[in-house]
Coordinates of C-alpha atoms and ligand atoms in Angstrom, one line a residue:
Chain A
M905 CA -6.3 -50.3 18.6
S906 CA -2.8 -51.4 19.1
A907 CA -0.6 -50.3 22.0
Y908 CA 1.5 -48.5 19.5
V909 CA -1.4 -46.2 18.5
F910 CA -2.1 -45.5 22.1
H911 CA 1.5 -44.6 22.7
V912 CA 1.5 -42.1 19.8
L913 CA -1.7 -40.6 21.1
I914 CA -0.3 -40.2 24.6
M915 CA 2.8 -38.5 23.2
V916 CA 0.5 -36.2 21.1
S917 CA -1.4 -35.1 24.2
I918 CA 1.7 -34.5 26.2
F919 CA 3.2 -32.4 23.5
A920 CA -0.1 -30.7 22.9
I921 CA 0.1 -29.5 26.6
L922 CA 3.7 -28.4 25.9
S923 CA 3.0 -26.5 22.7
L924 CA -0.1 -24.9 24.1
S925 CA 1.9 -23.8 27.2
L926 CA 4.6 -22.3 25.1
N927 CA 2.0 -20.6 23.0
I928 CA 1.0 -18.6 26.1
I929 CA 4.4 -17.0 26.2
V930 CA 5.1 -16.7 22.5
G931 CA 1.6 -16.4 21.0
F932 CA -0.4 -14.6 23.6
A933 CA 2.2 -12.3 25.2
G934 CA 4.5 -12.1 22.2
L935 CA 7.7 -13.0 24.0
V936 CA 10.5 -15.1 22.8
S937 CA 11.3 -18.3 24.6
L938 CA 13.9 -20.8 23.3
G939 CA 14.4 -23.0 26.4
H940 CA 10.9 -24.4 27.0
A941 CA 12.0 -28.0 27.2
A942 CA 13.8 -27.0 30.4
F943 CA 10.4 -26.5 32.2
F944 CA 9.3 -29.8 30.8
G945 CA 12.4 -31.4 32.3
I946 CA 12.1 -29.7 35.7
G947 CA 8.5 -30.9 36.0
A948 CA 9.6 -34.4 35.0
Y949 CA 12.5 -34.6 37.5
A950 CA 10.7 -32.9 40.3
S951 CA 7.8 -35.3 40.0
G952 CA 9.9 -38.4 39.5
L953 CA 12.1 -37.6 42.5
M954 CA 9.2 -36.9 44.8
M955 CA 7.4 -40.1 43.9
I956 CA 10.6 -42.2 44.2
R957 CA 10.8 -40.8 47.7
G958 CA 7.3 -42.1 48.3
M959 CA 5.0 -39.2 47.6
G960 CA 1.6 -40.0 45.9
F961 CA 1.1 -39.3 42.2
V962 CA -1.5 -36.5 42.5
P963 CA 0.4 -34.3 45.0
A964 CA 3.7 -35.0 43.1
L965 CA 2.0 -33.9 39.9
F966 CA 0.8 -30.6 41.3
L967 CA 3.9 -29.9 43.3
A968 CA 5.9 -30.5 40.1
G969 CA 3.8 -27.9 38.4
L970 CA 4.3 -25.5 41.2
C971 CA 8.0 -26.1 41.4
T972 CA 8.3 -25.5 37.7
A973 CA 6.2 -22.3 38.0
A974 CA 8.6 -21.1 40.8
L975 CA 11.5 -21.6 38.4
G976 CA 9.6 -19.8 35.8
V977 CA 9.4 -16.8 38.1
A978 CA 13.1 -17.2 38.9
L979 CA 13.9 -17.0 35.2
A980 CA 11.4 -14.3 34.4
L981 CA 12.4 -11.9 37.2
P982 CA 15.7 -11.0 35.6
A983 CA 14.8 -11.9 32.0
L984 CA 11.8 -9.5 31.8
R985 CA 13.9 -6.6 33.0
V986 CA 16.1 -6.8 29.9
K987 CA 14.8 -5.8 26.5
D988 CA 12.9 -8.4 24.5
D989 CA 15.9 -9.0 22.2
Y990 CA 17.9 -10.5 25.1
L991 CA 15.1 -12.7 26.2
A992 CA 16.0 -15.1 23.4
I993 CA 19.5 -15.4 24.7
V994 CA 18.5 -15.6 28.4
T995 CA 15.9 -18.4 27.7
L996 CA 18.4 -20.2 25.5
G997 CA 21.0 -20.1 28.3
F998 CA 18.4 -21.2 30.8
G999 CA 17.7 -24.2 28.7
I1000 CA 21.3 -25.1 28.5
I1001 CA 22.0 -24.6 32.2
V1002 CA 19.1 -26.8 33.3
V1003 CA 20.4 -29.7 31.2
M1004 CA 23.9 -29.2 32.5
V1005 CA 22.6 -29.2 36.1
L1006 CA 20.6 -32.3 35.5
M1007 CA 23.6 -34.0 34.0
N1008 CA 25.9 -33.2 36.9
L1009 CA 23.8 -33.5 40.0
E1010 CA 24.0 -36.7 41.9
V1011 CA 20.3 -36.8 43.0
T1012 CA 19.2 -36.6 39.4
G1013 CA 21.3 -39.5 38.4
G1014 CA 23.7 -37.6 36.2
P1015 CA 23.7 -38.4 32.5
D1016 CA 22.1 -41.8 33.2
G1017 CA 19.0 -40.1 34.4
L1018 CA 16.3 -41.4 36.7
V1019 CA 15.1 -44.9 36.6
G1020 CA 12.3 -46.7 38.3
I1021 CA 9.9 -43.8 38.5
P1022 CA 6.6 -45.3 39.8
P1023 CA 3.6 -45.2 37.5
A1024 CA 0.8 -42.7 37.8
A1025 CA -1.8 -43.8 40.2
L1026 CA -5.3 -42.5 40.9
L1027 CA -7.1 -43.3 44.2
G1028 CA -4.3 -45.8 45.0
T1029 CA -4.7 -47.7 41.7
P1030 CA -1.6 -47.6 39.5
L1031 CA -2.4 -46.8 35.8
Y1032 CA -0.5 -49.4 33.9
S1033 CA -2.7 -49.6 30.9
K1034 CA -2.1 -47.3 27.9
P1035 CA -5.8 -46.4 27.4
G1036 CA -6.1 -45.5 31.0
F1037 CA -3.0 -43.2 30.8
L1038 CA -4.3 -41.7 27.6
A1039 CA -7.6 -40.8 29.3
L1040 CA -5.5 -39.1 32.1
T1041 CA -3.4 -37.0 29.7
L1042 CA -6.5 -36.1 27.6
G1043 CA -8.3 -35.1 30.8
F1044 CA -5.5 -32.7 31.7
L1045 CA -5.3 -31.4 28.1
L1046 CA -9.0 -30.7 28.1
V1047 CA -8.8 -28.8 31.4
M1048 CA -5.9 -26.9 30.1
I1049 CA -7.7 -26.0 26.8
L1050 CA -10.6 -24.7 28.8
S1051 CA -8.5 -22.7 31.2
V1052 CA -6.3 -21.2 28.5
Y1053 CA -9.4 -20.3 26.5
A1054 CA -10.9 -18.6 29.5
L1055 CA -7.8 -16.6 30.1
K1056 CA -7.6 -15.6 26.4
Q1057 CA -11.1 -14.3 26.5
S1058 CA -10.6 -12.2 29.6
R1059 CA -9.0 -8.9 30.6
I1060 CA -5.8 -10.9 31.0
G1061 CA -5.9 -12.2 27.5
R1062 CA -6.6 -8.7 26.2
A1063 CA -3.6 -7.3 28.1
W1064 CA -1.4 -10.0 26.7
A1065 CA -2.6 -9.3 23.2
A1066 CA -1.9 -5.6 23.7
I1067 CA 1.6 -6.3 24.9
R1068 CA 2.2 -8.6 22.0
D1069 CA 1.0 -5.9 19.6
N1070 CA 3.0 -3.0 21.1
D1071 CA 4.1 -3.1 24.7
V1072 CA 4.8 0.6 24.9
T1073 CA 1.3 1.5 23.9
A1074 CA 0.0 -1.2 26.3
M1075 CA 1.6 0.7 29.2
F1076 CA -0.5 3.7 28.3
M1077 CA -3.6 1.5 28.5
G1078 CA -2.9 1.2 32.2
I1079 CA -1.5 -2.3 31.8
N1080 CA 1.4 -3.3 34.1
I1081 CA 3.3 -5.0 31.4
Y1082 CA 5.9 -6.5 33.7
Y1083 CA 3.2 -8.2 35.8
Y1084 CA 1.4 -9.7 32.7
K1085 CA 4.6 -10.9 31.1
M1086 CA 5.5 -12.6 34.4
L1087 CA 2.0 -14.1 34.5
A1088 CA 2.5 -15.6 31.1
F1089 CA 5.7 -17.2 32.3
I1090 CA 4.1 -18.6 35.4
V1091 CA 1.0 -20.1 33.7
S1092 CA 3.1 -21.5 30.9
S1093 CA 5.8 -23.1 33.1
F1094 CA 3.2 -24.5 35.4
W1095 CA 1.6 -26.5 32.5
A1096 CA 5.0 -27.4 31.1
G1097 CA 5.9 -28.8 34.5
L1098 CA 2.7 -30.8 34.6
A1099 CA 3.4 -32.2 31.1
G1100 CA 6.9 -33.2 32.4
S1101 CA 5.3 -35.0 35.4
L1102 CA 2.9 -36.9 33.1
Y1103 CA 5.8 -37.8 30.8
A1104 CA 8.0 -39.1 33.6
H1105 CA 5.3 -41.4 35.1
Y1106 CA 4.5 -42.6 31.6
T1107 CA 8.0 -43.6 30.5
A1108 CA 9.2 -44.5 34.1
Y1109 CA 12.7 -43.4 32.9
I1110 CA 14.0 -40.0 32.1
N1111 CA 17.4 -38.6 31.1
P1112 CA 18.6 -35.0 30.6
Q1113 CA 19.0 -35.3 26.8
T1114 CA 15.2 -35.4 26.4
F1115 CA 14.9 -31.9 27.8
G1116 CA 17.5 -30.1 25.7
M1117 CA 17.7 -27.8 22.8
H1118 CA 16.3 -30.3 20.3
T1119 CA 13.0 -30.6 22.2
S1120 CA 12.7 -26.9 22.8
I1121 CA 13.0 -26.3 19.1
Q1122 CA 10.5 -29.1 18.5
I1123 CA 7.9 -27.5 20.8
L1124 CA 8.5 -24.1 19.3
S1125 CA 8.0 -25.6 15.8
M1126 CA 4.7 -27.0 16.9
V1127 CA 3.5 -23.5 17.9
V1128 CA 4.8 -21.8 14.8
L1129 CA 3.5 -24.5 12.4
G1130 CA 0.1 -24.5 14.0
G1131 CA -0.1 -20.8 14.2
I1132 CA 1.1 -18.3 16.8
G1133 CA -1.6 -17.4 19.3
S1134 CA -4.0 -20.0 18.1
I1135 CA -5.2 -22.7 20.5
T1136 CA -6.3 -25.1 17.8
G1137 CA -3.1 -24.4 16.0
S1138 CA -1.0 -25.6 18.9
L1139 CA -3.0 -28.8 19.1
L1140 CA -2.7 -29.4 15.4
G1141 CA 1.0 -28.5 15.4
A1142 CA 1.7 -31.0 18.2
A1143 CA -0.3 -33.7 16.5
L1144 CA 1.5 -33.2 13.1
L1145 CA 5.0 -33.0 14.6
V1146 CA 4.5 -36.1 16.7
V1147 CA 2.7 -38.2 14.1
L1148 CA 4.7 -37.2 11.0
P1149 CA 8.1 -38.4 12.3
E1150 CA 6.4 -41.7 13.3
I1151 CA 5.0 -42.2 9.8
L1152 CA 8.3 -41.2 8.3
R1153 CA 10.2 -43.6 10.5
P1154 CA 11.2 -45.8 7.6
L1155 CA 12.9 -42.8 6.1
A1156 CA 14.5 -41.9 9.4
D1157 CA 17.7 -40.8 7.7
Y1158 CA 15.8 -38.1 5.8
Q1159 CA 13.4 -37.2 8.6
D1160 CA 15.2 -34.1 9.7
I1161 CA 15.4 -32.9 6.1
F1162 CA 11.7 -33.3 5.6
Y1163 CA 11.1 -31.6 8.9
G1164 CA 13.3 -28.6 8.0
A1165 CA 11.8 -28.4 4.6
L1166 CA 8.3 -28.3 6.0
L1167 CA 9.1 -25.4 8.3
V1168 CA 10.9 -23.4 5.6
T1169 CA 8.0 -24.0 3.3
M1170 CA 5.6 -22.8 5.9
M1171 CA 7.7 -19.7 6.6
V1172 CA 7.6 -18.7 3.0
F1173 CA 4.1 -19.5 2.1
R1174 CA 2.2 -19.2 5.3
P1175 CA 4.2 -17.4 8.0
Q1176 CA 1.2 -17.1 10.3
G1177 CA 1.0 -20.9 10.6
I1178 CA -1.9 -23.1 9.7
M1179 CA -4.5 -21.6 12.1
G1180 CA -2.8 -18.3 13.2
R1181 CA -3.2 -14.6 12.5
V1182 CA 0.2 -13.4 13.7
K1183 CA 3.3 -13.9 11.7
I1184 CA 6.4 -15.4 13.3
T1185 CA 8.5 -12.5 12.1
E1186 CA 6.3 -10.1 14.2
I1187 CA 7.5 -11.9 17.3
F1188 CA 11.1 -12.6 16.5
G1189 CA 11.7 -9.4 14.5
K1190 CA 10.3 -7.1 17.1
K1191 CA 12.3 -4.0 17.9
Chain B
M457 CA -4.7 20.1 38.6
L458 CA -1.4 19.2 36.9
T459 CA 1.8 21.2 37.5
A460 CA 5.1 20.7 35.8
E461 CA 8.1 22.5 37.3
G462 CA 11.4 23.0 35.5
I463 CA 11.2 19.9 33.3
T464 CA 14.4 19.2 31.5
K465 CA 15.0 16.4 29.1
S466 CA 17.7 15.8 26.6
F467 CA 18.5 13.0 24.2
M468 CA 22.1 12.4 23.6
G469 CA 23.0 16.1 23.6
I470 CA 19.7 17.3 22.0
H471 CA 17.9 19.5 24.5
A472 CA 14.3 18.6 23.8
L473 CA 13.1 20.3 27.0
S474 CA 15.0 23.0 28.9
G475 CA 13.3 24.0 32.2
V476 CA 9.6 23.8 31.1
S477 CA 7.1 24.9 33.8
M478 CA 3.4 24.9 33.1
Q479 CA 0.1 24.2 34.7
V480 CA -3.1 22.6 33.5
H481 CA -6.2 23.8 35.3
A482 CA -9.1 21.5 36.1
G483 CA -11.8 21.6 33.4
E484 CA -9.9 23.6 30.8
I485 CA -8.9 22.9 27.3
L486 CA -5.3 23.8 27.0
G487 CA -3.6 24.0 23.6
V488 CA 0.1 23.3 23.2
I489 CA 1.6 24.8 20.0
G490 CA 5.0 25.5 18.6
P491 CA 7.1 24.8 15.5
N492 CA 8.3 21.3 14.6
G493 CA 10.8 20.0 17.1
A494 CA 9.8 22.5 19.8
G495 CA 9.4 19.6 22.3
K496 CA 5.6 19.3 22.5
T497 CA 5.5 15.6 22.1
T498 CA 8.4 15.2 24.5
L499 CA 6.5 17.2 27.0
F500 CA 3.6 14.8 26.7
N501 CA 5.9 11.9 27.0
V502 CA 7.3 13.2 30.2
L503 CA 3.9 14.1 31.6
T504 CA 2.4 10.7 30.9
G505 CA 5.5 8.8 32.0
L506 CA 7.2 7.4 28.9
Y507 CA 10.4 9.3 29.9
A508 CA 11.6 10.3 33.4
P509 CA 12.8 14.0 33.2
D510 CA 16.5 14.7 33.7
A511 CA 15.4 17.4 36.1
G512 CA 12.1 18.9 37.4
N513 CA 8.9 17.6 39.0
I514 CA 5.4 16.8 38.0
F515 CA 2.4 17.1 40.4
F516 CA -1.0 15.7 39.7
E517 CA -3.7 16.8 42.1
G518 CA -1.1 17.7 44.6
R519 CA 0.7 14.4 44.3
D520 CA 4.3 14.0 43.0
I521 CA 4.1 11.7 40.0
T522 CA 7.5 12.5 38.5
N523 CA 8.7 8.9 38.9
L524 CA 5.4 7.0 38.6
R525 CA 5.2 4.4 35.9
P526 CA 2.9 5.1 32.9
Y527 CA 0.3 2.5 33.9
R528 CA 0.0 3.9 37.3
R529 CA -0.7 7.4 35.9
V530 CA -3.4 5.9 33.7
G531 CA -4.9 4.6 37.0
L532 CA -4.8 8.1 38.4
G533 CA -6.8 9.4 35.4
L534 CA -4.3 10.4 32.7
A535 CA -5.0 9.1 29.2
R536 CA -3.4 10.0 25.9
T537 CA -3.3 9.5 22.2
F538 CA -0.2 9.3 20.0
Q539 CA 1.1 11.6 17.2
N540 CA 2.3 8.5 15.3
L541 CA -0.8 6.4 15.3
E542 CA -0.4 3.5 17.8
I543 CA -3.5 1.5 17.4
F544 CA -3.2 -2.3 18.2
R545 CA -2.8 -3.7 14.7
D546 CA -4.0 -7.2 15.3
M547 CA -7.2 -6.1 16.9
S548 CA -10.6 -5.0 15.8
V549 CA -11.8 -1.4 16.4
L550 CA -13.9 -2.6 19.3
E551 CA -11.1 -4.7 20.8
N552 CA -8.9 -1.6 20.7
V553 CA -11.4 0.4 22.7
M554 CA -12.0 -2.5 25.2
V555 CA -8.2 -2.6 25.9
G556 CA -8.5 1.0 26.9
G557 CA -10.9 0.0 29.7
H558 CA -8.3 -2.2 31.3
V559 CA -7.9 -0.1 34.4
R560 CA -11.6 0.1 35.2
L561 CA -12.0 -3.7 35.5
S562 CA -11.2 -5.4 38.7
C563 CA -11.2 -9.1 37.7
G564 CA -7.9 -10.8 38.5
F565 CA -6.4 -14.1 37.6
W566 CA -8.8 -16.5 39.3
Q567 CA -12.0 -14.8 38.3
S568 CA -10.8 -14.8 34.7
L569 CA -9.8 -18.4 34.9
L570 CA -13.0 -19.6 36.5
V571 CA -15.2 -17.3 34.3
T572 CA -17.2 -16.1 37.4
P573 CA -20.6 -14.3 36.9
G574 CA -18.9 -11.1 38.1
K575 CA -16.3 -11.4 35.4
R576 CA -18.9 -12.0 32.7
A577 CA -21.0 -9.0 33.9
E578 CA -17.9 -6.8 33.9
E579 CA -17.1 -7.9 30.3
R580 CA -20.6 -7.2 29.1
L581 CA -20.5 -3.7 30.6
L582 CA -17.1 -3.0 29.1
R583 CA -18.3 -4.1 25.7
S584 CA -21.5 -2.0 25.8
Q585 CA -19.6 1.1 27.1
A586 CA -17.0 0.6 24.4
L587 CA -19.7 0.5 21.8
E588 CA -21.2 3.7 23.2
L589 CA -17.8 5.4 22.9
L590 CA -17.5 4.2 19.3
A591 CA -21.0 5.6 18.6
L592 CA -19.9 8.9 20.1
L593 CA -16.9 9.0 17.8
G594 CA -19.0 8.1 14.8
L595 CA -17.4 4.6 14.4
A596 CA -20.2 2.4 15.6
D597 CA -20.7 0.7 12.2
R598 CA -17.0 -0.1 12.0
A599 CA -16.8 -1.8 15.5
S600 CA -15.9 -5.3 14.2
A601 CA -13.6 -4.2 11.4
P602 CA -9.9 -4.7 11.7
A603 CA -8.5 -1.4 13.1
V604 CA -5.9 -1.2 10.5
S605 CA -8.4 -1.2 7.7
L606 CA -9.7 2.3 8.7
S607 CA -8.4 5.6 7.4
Y608 CA -5.9 7.7 9.3
G609 CA -8.6 10.1 10.5
D610 CA -10.7 7.2 11.7
Q611 CA -7.7 5.6 13.5
R612 CA -7.2 8.9 15.3
R613 CA -10.8 8.6 16.5
I614 CA -10.2 5.0 17.6
E615 CA -7.3 6.3 19.7
I616 CA -9.6 8.9 21.3
A617 CA -12.3 6.4 22.0
R618 CA -9.6 4.0 23.5
A619 CA -8.3 6.8 25.7
L620 CA -11.8 7.7 26.9
A621 CA -12.5 4.1 27.8
S622 CA -10.3 4.4 30.9
H623 CA -12.6 7.2 32.1
P624 CA -9.8 9.7 32.4
A625 CA -9.8 13.0 34.3
M626 CA -7.3 14.5 31.9
L627 CA -6.9 13.6 28.2
F628 CA -3.7 14.4 26.2
L629 CA -4.3 14.6 22.5
D630 CA -1.2 14.7 20.3
E631 CA -2.2 16.1 16.9
P632 CA -5.6 14.5 16.8
A633 CA -6.6 16.3 13.6
A634 CA -3.5 15.2 11.6
G635 CA -4.8 13.2 8.6
M636 CA -8.4 14.5 9.0
N637 CA -10.1 16.6 6.3
P638 CA -11.5 20.1 7.3
R639 CA -15.0 18.7 7.9
E640 CA -13.7 15.9 10.2
T641 CA -11.6 18.5 12.0
E642 CA -14.6 20.6 12.6
L643 CA -16.5 17.6 14.0
L644 CA -13.5 16.9 16.2
A645 CA -13.5 20.4 17.6
G646 CA -17.2 20.0 18.5
L647 CA -16.5 16.7 20.1
I648 CA -13.7 18.0 22.3
A649 CA -15.9 20.8 23.6
Q650 CA -18.7 18.3 24.2
L651 CA -16.5 15.9 26.1
R652 CA -15.3 18.7 28.4
K653 CA -18.9 19.6 29.1
D654 CA -20.4 16.1 29.4
L655 CA -17.6 14.3 31.2
Q656 CA -16.0 17.3 33.0
L657 CA -12.8 16.3 31.2
T658 CA -9.7 18.4 31.2
V659 CA -8.0 18.3 27.8
V660 CA -4.5 19.1 26.7
I661 CA -4.1 19.2 23.0
I662 CA -1.1 19.5 20.7
E663 CA -2.2 20.7 17.2
H664 CA -0.7 22.4 14.2
D665 CA -4.2 23.2 12.9
M666 CA -4.6 26.8 14.2
N667 CA -8.3 27.0 13.5
L668 CA -8.9 24.1 15.8
I669 CA -6.7 25.5 18.5
M670 CA -8.1 28.9 18.3
N671 CA -11.7 27.6 18.4
V672 CA -11.6 25.1 21.2
C673 CA -8.8 26.2 23.6
D674 CA -9.4 28.3 26.6
R675 CA -5.7 28.8 27.0
I676 CA -2.6 28.2 24.9
V677 CA 1.0 27.4 25.8
V678 CA 3.5 28.2 23.1
M679 CA 6.7 26.2 22.9
S680 CA 9.9 26.8 21.0
E681 CA 13.2 25.1 21.2
G682 CA 12.4 23.2 24.3
R683 CA 11.1 26.2 26.3
V684 CA 7.8 27.7 27.0
L685 CA 7.7 30.9 25.0
T686 CA 4.5 32.3 26.4
A687 CA 1.0 31.3 27.6
G688 CA -2.3 33.0 27.4
A689 CA -5.8 33.2 25.9
P690 CA -6.1 32.6 22.2
H691 CA -6.6 36.3 21.4
E692 CA -3.5 37.2 23.3
I693 CA -1.4 34.5 21.6
R694 CA -2.7 35.5 18.2
L695 CA -1.1 39.0 18.6
D696 CA 2.1 38.1 20.4
A697 CA 5.1 39.2 18.4
R698 CA 7.3 36.4 19.9
V699 CA 4.9 33.8 18.7
L700 CA 5.0 35.1 15.2
E701 CA 8.7 35.2 15.3
A702 CA 9.0 31.6 16.5
Y703 CA 6.9 30.6 13.5
L704 CA 9.0 32.8 11.2
G705 CA 8.3 32.0 7.7
E706 CA 5.3 29.8 8.5
E707 CA 2.0 31.4 7.8
I708 CA -0.2 30.0 10.4
L709 CA -2.0 32.6 12.3
Ligands
ATP1959 N1 13.2 9.4 21.7 C1 13.9 10.4 21.2 N2 15.2 10.2 21.0 C2 16.0 11.2 20.5 N3 15.6 12.4 20.2 C3 14.3 12.7 20.4 C4 13.4 11.7 21.0 N4 12.2 12.3 21.1 C5 12.3 13.6 20.7 N5 13.6 13.8 20.3 C6 14.1 15.1 19.8 O1 13.6 16.1 20.7 C7 13.2 17.3 19.9 C8 11.8 17.6 20.2 O2 10.9 16.6 19.6 P1 9.4 16.6 19.8 O3 8.9 15.3 19.1 O4 9.1 16.7 21.2 O5 8.9 17.8 19.0 P2 7.4 18.3 18.6 O6 7.3 19.7 19.2 O7 6.4 17.3 19.0 O8 7.5 18.4 17.0 P3 6.4 18.0 15.9 O9 5.5 19.2 15.8 O10 7.2 17.8 14.7 O11 5.7 16.8 16.4 C9 13.5 17.0 18.5 O12 14.8 17.5 18.1 C10 13.5 15.5 18.4 O13 14.3 15.0 17.4
MG1960 MG1 5.2 16.0 18.1

């Protein structure tokens, strides 16, 4: 296999982690989030900055996940106090603010971004080869799939499903809806941060634009296309929306048209996504 | 067991409840009746925590629960059903009932994540108890059906099974017989009496079906225009002139 194929597969697995993580918020707990790429960016910058300052890859990776989760809490604390309608605006604003901050801080390198991020390394051996890095990202993806599946099949997953269905009724099942919504944000942002870290050490160079609105919409599209609430759907959505633009590269000028048409077609003919049961309108049109 | 004192609640100028005081005694089946708009559902909503009252206090087993969040009240043993069916629409019948058992499980984040043996045992127990409840409500053969595919009467029974799954001490039923035919209503009356006997459950029931109310209730609270009109045993209520007047024009008794 050529290096190019490995590159595409690595991007697929990183975006699969991202779409699956967003699916925890949107699909499991039924909340709206429009700034998910910000978590991706925070993880990438946190990890990059720590490694540039000499920290090892593994601790930097997990610390990046934890830092991102901490910011997830910081966002969710006020956001979950407002009604769900406003969550769209709050998360959108959060996404914009994070990019602005990354653009304007000196430590983050401003608009130029961070360069010279050291590669991932395991047991002191740097992972320069693409197959090696692919194995690493697939390993994380696998652990994530198992853990997300375990949560989905538990009391926690049931509480999320109840909240998604009707959060007022969920309260009368003895569910602390505030706690479970918060938990969705924490778990989701942790994994998004980890994806950011993997991405930063893969590309060795990051800049703020990567983590803006465009990427947030892209991740959300993966969730919606694959099917809200479906684990296989998120994986499929990520694979399709990473691979298709690559295939359509010769038609780059028309790529966005195709992409938009695909989503509109899905919304009309299969609003629950390829694998899902829940319709997008049930999340975004919720009273 | 439960005492409400001077509960007042208004919505943008509408006085839904004006100084309602009432008591629920342990082990009784208490009926709450009154014409449409009397404030019965609002009273349930305040007692179970959906709304904080504008004034007044609620005590449950001696403890002031006036400002306790709904989920905490469920933990204390209050469970309810809804007048406008509120089943979880994306779930099966069994899943609905299992959600009701949420407060009885102790598994937190890490046990769930790591699928510990304790977590699995807890889930198995929950599932078998949920199936038992469905059998009790006569829905055993519909356990895996999507909850929305069931008739209104059956959905009311899902809500009862779901409420029972939390092992409540006190159960609030808001018009449980609405949408049921006479035969189903009769079965429901038998079930409510049986639940009280077998589970030592205290039941508060809002219902417009006077046969059901008169047959199963030990005591009845009559509400009208946001106030308690009177309270007493069924035979007293039946003959009370004020009750007949409140229902003026409606032939119910
Ligand atoms: N959330 C709310 N917002 C505004 N008004 C409300 C609300 N809940 C209840 N009300 C009003 O309070 C009054 C009492 O309503 P409630 O539902 O408690 O009556 P009810 O006795 O349960 O009647 P029914 O027998 O028709 O169910 C009504 O005038 C109703 O419109
Ligand atoms: Mg009512």
